[in-house]
Tab-separated table of C-alpha atoms in Angstrom:
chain	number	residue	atom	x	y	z
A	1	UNK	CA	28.402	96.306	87.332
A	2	UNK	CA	26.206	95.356	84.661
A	3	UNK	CA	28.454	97.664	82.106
A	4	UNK	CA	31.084	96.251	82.887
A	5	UNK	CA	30.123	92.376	82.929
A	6	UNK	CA	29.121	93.272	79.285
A	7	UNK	CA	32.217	94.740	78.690
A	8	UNK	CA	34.796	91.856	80.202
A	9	UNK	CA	32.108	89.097	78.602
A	10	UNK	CA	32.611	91.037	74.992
A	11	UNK	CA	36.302	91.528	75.545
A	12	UNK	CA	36.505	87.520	76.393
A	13	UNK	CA	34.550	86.589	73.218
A	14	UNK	CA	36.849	89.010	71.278
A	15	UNK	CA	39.856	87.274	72.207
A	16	UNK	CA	38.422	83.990	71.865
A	17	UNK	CA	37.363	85.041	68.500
A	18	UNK	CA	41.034	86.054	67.681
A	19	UNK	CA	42.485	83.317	69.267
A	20	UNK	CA	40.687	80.521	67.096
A	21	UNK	CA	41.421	82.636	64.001
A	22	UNK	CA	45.164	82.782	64.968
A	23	UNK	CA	44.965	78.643	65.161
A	24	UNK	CA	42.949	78.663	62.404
A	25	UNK	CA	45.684	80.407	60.543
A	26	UNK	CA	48.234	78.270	61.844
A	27	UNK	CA	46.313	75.189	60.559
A	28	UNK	CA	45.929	76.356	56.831
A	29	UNK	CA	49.539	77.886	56.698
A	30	UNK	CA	50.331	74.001	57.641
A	31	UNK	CA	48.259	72.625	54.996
A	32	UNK	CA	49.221	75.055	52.504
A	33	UNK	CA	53.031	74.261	53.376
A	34	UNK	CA	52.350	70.632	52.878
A	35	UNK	CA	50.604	70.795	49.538
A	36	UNK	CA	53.822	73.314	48.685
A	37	UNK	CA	56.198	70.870	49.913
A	38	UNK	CA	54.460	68.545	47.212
A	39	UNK	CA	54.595	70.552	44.093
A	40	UNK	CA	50.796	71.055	43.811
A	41	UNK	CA	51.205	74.699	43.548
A	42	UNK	CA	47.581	75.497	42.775
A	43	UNK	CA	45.934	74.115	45.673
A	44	UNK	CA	48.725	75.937	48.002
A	45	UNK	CA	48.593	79.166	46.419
A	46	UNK	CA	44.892	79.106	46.900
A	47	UNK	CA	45.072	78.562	50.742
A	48	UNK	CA	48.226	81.197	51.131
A	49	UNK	CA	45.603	83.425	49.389
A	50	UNK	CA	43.056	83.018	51.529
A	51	UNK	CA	44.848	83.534	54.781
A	52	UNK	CA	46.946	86.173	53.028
A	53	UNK	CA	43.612	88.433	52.942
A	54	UNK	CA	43.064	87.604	56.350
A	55	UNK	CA	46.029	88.908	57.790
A	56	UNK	CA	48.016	92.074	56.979
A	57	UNK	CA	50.952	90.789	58.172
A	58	UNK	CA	52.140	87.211	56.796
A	59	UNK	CA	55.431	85.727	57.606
A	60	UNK	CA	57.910	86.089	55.793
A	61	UNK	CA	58.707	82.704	54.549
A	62	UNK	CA	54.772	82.160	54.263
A	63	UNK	CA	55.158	84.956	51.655
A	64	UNK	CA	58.363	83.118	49.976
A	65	UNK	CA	56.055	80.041	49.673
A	66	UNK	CA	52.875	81.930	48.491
A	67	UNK	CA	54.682	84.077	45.688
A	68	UNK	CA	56.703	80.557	44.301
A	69	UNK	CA	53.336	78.893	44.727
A	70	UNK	CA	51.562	81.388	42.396
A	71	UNK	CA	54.504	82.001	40.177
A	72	UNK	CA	54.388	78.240	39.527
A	73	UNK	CA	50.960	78.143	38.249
A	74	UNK	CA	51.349	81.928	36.304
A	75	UNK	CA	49.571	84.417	38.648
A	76	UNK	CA	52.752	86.874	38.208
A	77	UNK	CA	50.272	89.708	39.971
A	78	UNK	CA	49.932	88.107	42.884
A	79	UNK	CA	53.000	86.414	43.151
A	80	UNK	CA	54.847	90.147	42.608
A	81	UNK	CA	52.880	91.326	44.730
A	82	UNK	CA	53.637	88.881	47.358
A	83	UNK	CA	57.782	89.334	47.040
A	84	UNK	CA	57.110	93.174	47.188
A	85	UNK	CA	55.194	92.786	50.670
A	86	UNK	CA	58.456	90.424	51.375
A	87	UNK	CA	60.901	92.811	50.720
A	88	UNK	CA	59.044	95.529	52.332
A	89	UNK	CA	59.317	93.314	55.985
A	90	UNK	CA	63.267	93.660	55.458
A	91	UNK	CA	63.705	90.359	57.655
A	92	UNK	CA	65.438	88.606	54.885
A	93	UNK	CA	68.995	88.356	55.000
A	94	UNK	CA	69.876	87.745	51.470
A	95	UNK	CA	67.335	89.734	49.234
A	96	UNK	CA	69.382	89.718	46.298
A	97	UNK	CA	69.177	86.005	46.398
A	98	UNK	CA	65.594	86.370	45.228
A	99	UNK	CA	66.683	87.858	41.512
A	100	UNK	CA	68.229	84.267	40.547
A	101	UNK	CA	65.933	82.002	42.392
A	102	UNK	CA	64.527	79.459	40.449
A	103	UNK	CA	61.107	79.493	41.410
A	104	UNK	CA	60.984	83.060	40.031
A	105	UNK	CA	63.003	82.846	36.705
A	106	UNK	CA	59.386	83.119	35.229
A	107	UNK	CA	58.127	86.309	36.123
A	108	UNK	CA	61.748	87.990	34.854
A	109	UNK	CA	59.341	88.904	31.440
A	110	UNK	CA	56.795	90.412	33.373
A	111	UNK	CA	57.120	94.240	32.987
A	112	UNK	CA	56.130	94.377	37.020
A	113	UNK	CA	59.550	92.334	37.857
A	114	UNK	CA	61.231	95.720	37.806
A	115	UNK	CA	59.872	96.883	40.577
A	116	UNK	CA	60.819	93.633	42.540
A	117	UNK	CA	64.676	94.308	41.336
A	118	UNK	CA	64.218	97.993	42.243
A	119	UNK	CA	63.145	97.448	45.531
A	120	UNK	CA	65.963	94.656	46.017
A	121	UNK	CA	68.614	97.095	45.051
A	122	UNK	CA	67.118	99.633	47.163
A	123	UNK	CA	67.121	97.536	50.151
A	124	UNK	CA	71.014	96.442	49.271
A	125	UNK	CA	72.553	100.021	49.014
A	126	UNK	CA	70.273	100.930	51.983
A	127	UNK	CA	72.402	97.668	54.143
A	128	UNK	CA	75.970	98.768	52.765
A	129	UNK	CA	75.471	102.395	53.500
A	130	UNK	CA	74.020	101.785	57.504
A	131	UNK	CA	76.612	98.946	57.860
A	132	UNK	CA	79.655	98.806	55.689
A	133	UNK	CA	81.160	101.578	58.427
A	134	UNK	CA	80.965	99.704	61.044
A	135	UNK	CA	81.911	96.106	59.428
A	136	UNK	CA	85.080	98.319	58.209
A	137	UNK	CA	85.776	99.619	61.270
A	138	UNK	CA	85.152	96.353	63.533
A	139	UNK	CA	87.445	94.714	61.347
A	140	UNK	CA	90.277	96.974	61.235
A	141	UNK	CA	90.004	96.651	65.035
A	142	UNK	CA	90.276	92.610	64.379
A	143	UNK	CA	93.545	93.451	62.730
A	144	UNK	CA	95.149	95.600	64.926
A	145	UNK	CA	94.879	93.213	67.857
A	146	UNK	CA	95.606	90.299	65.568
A	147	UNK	CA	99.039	92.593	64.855
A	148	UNK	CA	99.299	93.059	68.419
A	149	UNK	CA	98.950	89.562	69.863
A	150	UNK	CA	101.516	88.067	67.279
A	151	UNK	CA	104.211	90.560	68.425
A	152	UNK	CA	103.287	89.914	71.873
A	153	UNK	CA	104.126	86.311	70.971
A	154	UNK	CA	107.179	86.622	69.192
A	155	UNK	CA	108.380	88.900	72.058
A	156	UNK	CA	107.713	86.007	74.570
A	157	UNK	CA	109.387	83.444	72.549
A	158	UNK	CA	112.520	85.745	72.334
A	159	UNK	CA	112.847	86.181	75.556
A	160	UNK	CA	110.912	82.582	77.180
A	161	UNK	CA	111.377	80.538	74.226
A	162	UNK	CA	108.672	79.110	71.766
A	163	UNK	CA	108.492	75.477	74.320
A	164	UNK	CA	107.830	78.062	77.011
A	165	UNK	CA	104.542	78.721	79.602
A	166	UNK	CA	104.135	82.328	78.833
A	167	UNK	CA	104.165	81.717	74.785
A	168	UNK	CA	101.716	78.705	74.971
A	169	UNK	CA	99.550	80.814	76.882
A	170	UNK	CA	99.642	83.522	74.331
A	171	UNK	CA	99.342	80.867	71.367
A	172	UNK	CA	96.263	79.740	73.260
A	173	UNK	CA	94.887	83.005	73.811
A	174	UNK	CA	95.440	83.993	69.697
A	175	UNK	CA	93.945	80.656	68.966
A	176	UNK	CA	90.473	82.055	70.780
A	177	UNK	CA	90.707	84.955	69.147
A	178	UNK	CA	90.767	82.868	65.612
A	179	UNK	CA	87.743	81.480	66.402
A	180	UNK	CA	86.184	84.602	67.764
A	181	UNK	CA	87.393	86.455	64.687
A	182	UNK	CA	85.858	83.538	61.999
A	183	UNK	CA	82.529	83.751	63.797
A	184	UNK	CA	81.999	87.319	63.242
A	185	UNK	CA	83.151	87.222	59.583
A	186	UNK	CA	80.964	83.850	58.978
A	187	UNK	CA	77.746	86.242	60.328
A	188	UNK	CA	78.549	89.387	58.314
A	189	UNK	CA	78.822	87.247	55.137
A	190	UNK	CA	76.054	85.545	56.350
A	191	UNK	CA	73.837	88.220	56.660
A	192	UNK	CA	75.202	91.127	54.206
A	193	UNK	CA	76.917	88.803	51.711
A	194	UNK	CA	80.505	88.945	51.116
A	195	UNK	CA	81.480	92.831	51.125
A	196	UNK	CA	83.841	93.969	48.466
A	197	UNK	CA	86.384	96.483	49.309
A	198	UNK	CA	84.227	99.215	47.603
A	199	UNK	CA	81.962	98.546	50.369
A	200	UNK	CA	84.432	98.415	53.755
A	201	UNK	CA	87.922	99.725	52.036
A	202	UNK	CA	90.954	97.227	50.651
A	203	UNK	CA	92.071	96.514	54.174
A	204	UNK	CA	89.108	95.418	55.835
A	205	UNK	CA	88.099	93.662	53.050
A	206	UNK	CA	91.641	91.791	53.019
A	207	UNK	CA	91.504	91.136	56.455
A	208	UNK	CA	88.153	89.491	56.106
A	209	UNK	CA	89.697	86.970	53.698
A	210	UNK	CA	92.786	86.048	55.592
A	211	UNK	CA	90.579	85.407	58.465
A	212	UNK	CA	89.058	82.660	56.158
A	213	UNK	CA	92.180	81.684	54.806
A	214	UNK	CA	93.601	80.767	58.242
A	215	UNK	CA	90.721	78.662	59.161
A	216	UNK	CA	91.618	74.943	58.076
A	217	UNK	CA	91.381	73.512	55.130
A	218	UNK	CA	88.100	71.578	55.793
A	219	UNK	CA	86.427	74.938	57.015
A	220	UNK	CA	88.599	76.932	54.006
A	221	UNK	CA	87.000	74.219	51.238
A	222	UNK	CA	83.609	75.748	51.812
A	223	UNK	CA	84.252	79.041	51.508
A	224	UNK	CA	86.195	78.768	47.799
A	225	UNK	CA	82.721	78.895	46.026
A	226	UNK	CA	81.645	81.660	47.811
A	227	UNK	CA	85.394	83.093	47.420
A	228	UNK	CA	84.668	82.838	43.384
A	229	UNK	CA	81.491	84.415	43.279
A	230	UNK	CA	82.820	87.487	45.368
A	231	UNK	CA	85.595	87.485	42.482
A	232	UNK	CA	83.039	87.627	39.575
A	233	UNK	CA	81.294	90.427	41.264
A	234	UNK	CA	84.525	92.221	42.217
A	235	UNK	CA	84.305	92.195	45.902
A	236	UNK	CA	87.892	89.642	46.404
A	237	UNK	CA	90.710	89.660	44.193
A	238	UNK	CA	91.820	86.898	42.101
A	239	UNK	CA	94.873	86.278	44.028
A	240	UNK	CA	92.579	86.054	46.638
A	241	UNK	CA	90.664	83.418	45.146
A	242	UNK	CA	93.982	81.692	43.841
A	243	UNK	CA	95.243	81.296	47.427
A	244	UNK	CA	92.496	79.822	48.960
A	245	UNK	CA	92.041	77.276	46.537
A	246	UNK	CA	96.353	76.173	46.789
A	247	UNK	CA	95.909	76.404	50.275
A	248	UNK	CA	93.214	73.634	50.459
A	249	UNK	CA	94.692	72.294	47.552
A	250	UNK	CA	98.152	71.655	49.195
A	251	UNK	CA	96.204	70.048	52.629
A	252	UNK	CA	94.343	67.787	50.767
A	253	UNK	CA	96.999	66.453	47.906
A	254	UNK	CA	99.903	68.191	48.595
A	255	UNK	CA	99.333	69.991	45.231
A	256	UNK	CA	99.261	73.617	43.715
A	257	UNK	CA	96.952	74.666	41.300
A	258	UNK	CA	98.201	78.597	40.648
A	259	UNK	CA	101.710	78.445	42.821
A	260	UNK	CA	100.299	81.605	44.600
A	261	UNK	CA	101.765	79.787	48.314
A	262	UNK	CA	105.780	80.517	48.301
A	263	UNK	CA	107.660	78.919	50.858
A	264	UNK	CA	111.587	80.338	51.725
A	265	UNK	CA	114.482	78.099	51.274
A	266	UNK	CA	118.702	79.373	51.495
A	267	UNK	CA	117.489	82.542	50.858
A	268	UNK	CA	115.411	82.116	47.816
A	269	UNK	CA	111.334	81.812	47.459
A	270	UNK	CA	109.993	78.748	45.815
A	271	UNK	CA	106.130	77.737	44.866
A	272	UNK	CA	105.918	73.967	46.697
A	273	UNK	CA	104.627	71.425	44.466
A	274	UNK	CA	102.740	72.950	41.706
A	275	UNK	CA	100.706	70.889	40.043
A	276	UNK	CA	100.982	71.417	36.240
A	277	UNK	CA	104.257	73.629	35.758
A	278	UNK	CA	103.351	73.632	31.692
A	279	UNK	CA	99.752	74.847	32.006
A	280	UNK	CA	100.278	77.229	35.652
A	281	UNK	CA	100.464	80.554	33.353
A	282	UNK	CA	97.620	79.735	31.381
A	283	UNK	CA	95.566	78.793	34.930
A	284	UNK	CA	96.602	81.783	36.151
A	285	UNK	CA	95.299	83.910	32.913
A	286	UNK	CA	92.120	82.574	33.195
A	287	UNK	CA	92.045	84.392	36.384
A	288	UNK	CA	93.828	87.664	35.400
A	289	UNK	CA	96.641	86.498	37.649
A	290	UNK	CA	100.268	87.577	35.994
A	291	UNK	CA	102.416	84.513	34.392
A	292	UNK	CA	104.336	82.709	37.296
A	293	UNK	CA	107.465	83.941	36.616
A	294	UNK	CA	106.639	87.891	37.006
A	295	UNK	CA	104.975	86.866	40.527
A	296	UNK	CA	108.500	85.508	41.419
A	297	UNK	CA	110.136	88.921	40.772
A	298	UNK	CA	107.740	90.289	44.091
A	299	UNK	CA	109.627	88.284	45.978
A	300	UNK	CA	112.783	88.827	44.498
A	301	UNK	CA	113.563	86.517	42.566
């Protein structure tokens, strides 16, 4: 009995021990976060350093702070050191945002920044090879009910008419699936970035867009800056690009900016209310987009 009295006092004192370290931790991570919070970068990096060698496994935005902290007051080492540990953890979501942050522009000279950038691009191709099948194939799937749904609909109004039950039923029910089908493509380029279509294939990649394209415009509007940025990199198409930005263009001030929306009228496609008619081709250049009048001929014109 003795024994184990000994044992279950030691074991108490033990957890005790770890307990008040843990809230010790806690307490300097707060101070350290304050003092980051108000750009005196030495004093915080010296606390994140501290409880850094105290634990094996900091957080991952504790890391974030403690490698800007130290790259803010030149300690590249331990500040490289600190974003390799990071990316090691993969709980980020957008490593690749790291190679442009701000806070690190510094330590881009250091000869030890490549193996930051190596590890980043490791960690990338590692995401697009274990996911970009099954983004592809999930939204493929999106599609082909999408496809399925609309001729369901156009069947109903044929034979019900579009004023009737069973087509505002089924407008209802494709409405859901809208907003079912933005979600998931607002997390996967949320969490893997906007995929380019050598990544998840042309179509899935398309479909991904027109998902975004049918949202509204005031949901659309946010989504042209990331739109351009997938463009630079190659991952959406210019037209793709074009469209979103007349679409939200033409909601807001009835207005085109490249004339990529054609509406039908006695038989012949038009671009509504273009906004510069004179300087449209050269807009559309700047884009690689063809002049406006050989995108007419696709639609026979």
């Amino acid at each position: 009995m003795r024994y184990l009295a000994l044992i279950i006092l030691c074991f108490n004192c033990f957890c005790g021990q770890c307990q008040a370290q843990s809230i010790n931790e806690k307490d300097l991570i707060k101070q350290a976060d304050s003092l980051y919070n108000n750009a005196n970068y030495k004093r915080a990096a010296s606390i994140y350093n501290t409880v850094f060698k105290a634990n094996s496994r900091p957080g991952t935005f504790d890391l974030y702070k403690g490698a800007s902290a130290n790259a803010h007051i030149n300690k590249n080492a331990r500040a490289i050191n600190y974003l390799e540990l990071l990316v090691s953890q993969n709980h980020l979501k957008r490593y690749d945002s790291l190679l442009t942050d701000s806070n690190f522009l510094s330590l881009h000279k250091d000869k030890r920044w490549h193996n930051v950038s190596y590890l980043i691009s490791t960690y990338k191709d590692d995401i697009e090879h274990r996911y970009g099948k099954t983004i592809k194939q999930e939204l493929i799937e999106i599609n082909s009910k999408r496809i399925s749904q609309k001729r369901l609909l156009d069947s109903l109004v044929n034979s019900y008419g579009w004023r009737s039950v069973q087509a505002a039923d089924e407008r209802k029910l494709i409405a859901t699936t809208d907003s079912t089908n933005f979600l998931k493509v607002q997390t996967i380029i949320n969490t893997y970035g906007y995929m380019g279509p050598q990544i998840i294939g042309t179509e899935a990649n398309q479909v991904m867009f027109n998902i975004i394209l049918n949202k509204d415009a005031s949901i659309a509007k946010k989504y042209i800056p990331i739109v351009w940025q997938a463009y630079l990199k190659g991952n959406a198409s210019a037209n793709n690009y074009a469209a979103l930005v007349d679409k939200v263009a033409l909601r807001e001030s009835n207005t085109q900016i490249y004339g990529t929306i054609m509406l039908r009228k006695d038989g012949r496609y038009y671009a509504p209310a273009v906004l510069d008619t004179v300087k449209v081709d050269s807009l559309r250049k700047q884009i690689g987009l063809p002049p406006f009048r050989e995108y007419l001929k696709e639609f026979g014109n």
